[in-house]
Amino acid sequence: MGAPGRLLHAVLTGALGSGKRTLASRIVKQVPLQKFSSGDLLQDNLLRDTEFGVLAKIFMDQGRLIPDDIMTRLTLQELKSSPRGSWLLSGFPRTLRQAEALDRVYHIHLAMNLDVPIEVIRQRLSARWIHPSSGRVYNLEFNPPRAVGVDDLTGKPLVQREDDRPETLAKRLEAYEDQTKRALDYYRG
Ligand SMILES: Nc1nc2c(ncn2[C@@H]2O[C@H](COP(=O)(O)OP(=O)(O)O)[C@@H](O)[C@H]2O)c(=O)[nH]1
Ligand SMILES: Nc1ncnc2c1ncn2[C@@H]1O[C@H](COP(=O)(O)OP(=O)(O)O)[C@@H](O)[C@H]1O
């Protein structure tokens, strides 16, 4: 859909906590792309208590991926509403089926993957704090908030995500090993 010189459709993959959202936020400060993050999209639905959010929470609390058909529908709906047309998508696709579904609708010009060792991920997630309503991400060591425990822009409290707890984390890492790597192989191909 469109020539690469005018439109850019890029995806950013990588394990949970590899830094997709942090990097995406930095890229869009310099490149005129609209940023979409599957995690932020879900978080927004959770906060607004939408039907989708209620359903998604069941899977997220167990450290499981949201079923492909639901996640794909939600993401494509968001992309369609993108006023710029050029976008950077992080956290989607996360499975081979999601990658194939995205490909049926859009030509992807660029796929980037963040390859971060598991031990580093564990360390990062234990220090990750977020501002739930905006999705802004902090880390106590790497990019701490200006004032302890509060968001830089709104001054509202930061929280740690429930699914960053070690028990849920182990399951999410399994899902990554099982499924997300296949999406990566798809783009390598
Ligand atoms: N040390 C370090 N921490 C990072 C880096 N990028 C992101 N982080 C931190 O790692 C955690 C996970 O990053 P996030 O962007 O939420 O990852 P995502 O789950 O892949 O979207 C957050 O606490 C970030 O602040 C990096 O390059 N170095
Ligand atoms: N593309 C996706 N497909 C299925 N589930 C997803 C997808 N993106 C996010 N999720 C769900 O949302 C949870 C949180 O995702 P996210 O906020 O991106 O955090 P992280 O990158 O730390 O896993 C995942 O554990 C999963 O349950």
mmCIF file of C-alpha atoms and ligand atoms in Angstrom, residues 14-23 26 37 90 94 114 120-121 124-125 127-130 137-143 161 172, ligand 1:
data_model
loop_
_atom_site.group_PDB
_atom_site.id
_atom_site.type_symbol
_atom_site.label_atom_id
_atom_site.label_comp_id
_atom_site.label_asym_id
_atom_site.label_seq_id
_atom_site.Cartn_x
_atom_site.Cartn_y
_atom_site.Cartn_z
ATOM 1 C CA GLY A 14 11.172 -8.338 20.641
ATOM 2 C CA ALA A 15 10.543 -10.078 23.939
ATOM 3 C CA LEU A 16 8.514 -8.408 26.670
ATOM 4 C CA GLY A 17 10.631 -5.813 28.376
ATOM 5 C CA SER A 18 13.147 -5.659 25.525
ATOM 6 C CA GLY A 19 12.438 -1.926 25.244
ATOM 7 C CA LYS A 20 10.027 -1.743 22.293
ATOM 8 C CA ARG A 21 7.907 1.076 23.676
ATOM 9 C CA THR A 22 10.860 3.027 24.993
ATOM 10 C CA LEU A 23 12.589 2.893 21.620
ATOM 11 C CA ARG A 26 12.293 7.941 20.910
ATOM 12 C CA SER A 37 1.726 -0.136 20.888
ATOM 13 C CA SER A 90 5.276 -2.154 18.557
ATOM 14 C CA ARG A 94 3.438 -11.382 18.213
ATOM 15 C CA LEU A 114 15.230 -6.116 19.729
ATOM 16 C CA VAL A 120 18.652 -8.455 31.403
ATOM 17 C CA ILE A 121 14.898 -8.520 30.777
ATOM 18 C CA ARG A 124 14.626 -4.386 33.656
ATOM 19 C CA LEU A 125 11.106 -5.524 34.430
ATOM 20 C CA ALA A 127 12.477 -1.943 37.935
ATOM 21 C CA ARG A 128 9.801 -0.969 35.385
ATOM 22 C CA TRP A 129 7.215 1.584 36.507
ATOM 23 C CA ILE A 130 4.491 2.956 34.266
ATOM 24 C CA VAL A 137 7.467 3.831 30.776
ATOM 25 C CA TYR A 138 10.173 4.425 33.368
ATOM 26 C CA ASN A 139 12.924 2.389 34.897
ATOM 27 C CA LEU A 140 14.414 3.125 38.298
ATOM 28 C CA GLU A 141 17.934 2.736 36.928
ATOM 29 C CA PHE A 142 17.771 3.498 33.198
ATOM 30 C CA ASN A 143 15.250 6.337 32.885
ATOM 31 C CA ARG A 161 2.384 -3.885 36.466
ATOM 32 C CA ARG A 172 5.033 -14.619 29.394
HETATM 33 N N1 LIG B 1 18.953 -0.423 30.817
HETATM 34 C C1 LIG B 1 18.048 -0.204 29.852
HETATM 35 N N2 LIG B 1 16.739 -0.225 30.167
HETATM 36 C C2 LIG B 1 15.847 -0.023 29.176
HETATM 37 C C3 LIG B 1 16.227 0.200 27.813
HETATM 38 N N3 LIG B 1 15.096 0.344 27.048
HETATM 39 C C4 LIG B 1 14.061 0.210 27.896
HETATM 40 N N4 LIG B 1 14.491 0.007 29.178
HETATM 41 C C5 LIG B 1 13.689 -0.192 30.383
HETATM 42 O O1 LIG B 1 13.263 -1.568 30.347
HETATM 43 C C6 LIG B 1 11.900 -1.699 30.748
HETATM 44 C C7 LIG B 1 11.082 -2.319 29.592
HETATM 45 O O2 LIG B 1 10.983 -1.378 28.519
HETATM 46 P P1 LIG B 1 9.628 -1.234 27.671
HETATM 47 O O3 LIG B 1 9.861 -0.120 26.703
HETATM 48 O O4 LIG B 1 8.467 -1.177 28.589
HETATM 49 O O5 LIG B 1 9.659 -2.655 26.885
HETATM 50 P P2 LIG B 1 8.543 -3.401 26.013
HETATM 51 O O6 LIG B 1 7.817 -4.300 26.975
HETATM 52 O O7 LIG B 1 9.365 -4.175 25.011
HETATM 53 O O8 LIG B 1 7.683 -2.346 25.377
HETATM 54 C C8 LIG B 1 11.422 -0.302 31.136
HETATM 55 O O9 LIG B 1 11.548 -0.160 32.539
HETATM 56 C C9 LIG B 1 12.390 0.625 30.384
HETATM 57 O O10 LIG B 1 12.558 1.868 31.055
HETATM 58 C C10 LIG B 1 17.650 0.231 27.516
HETATM 59 O O11 LIG B 1 18.082 0.435 26.373
HETATM 60 N N5 LIG B 1 18.484 0.021 28.577
#
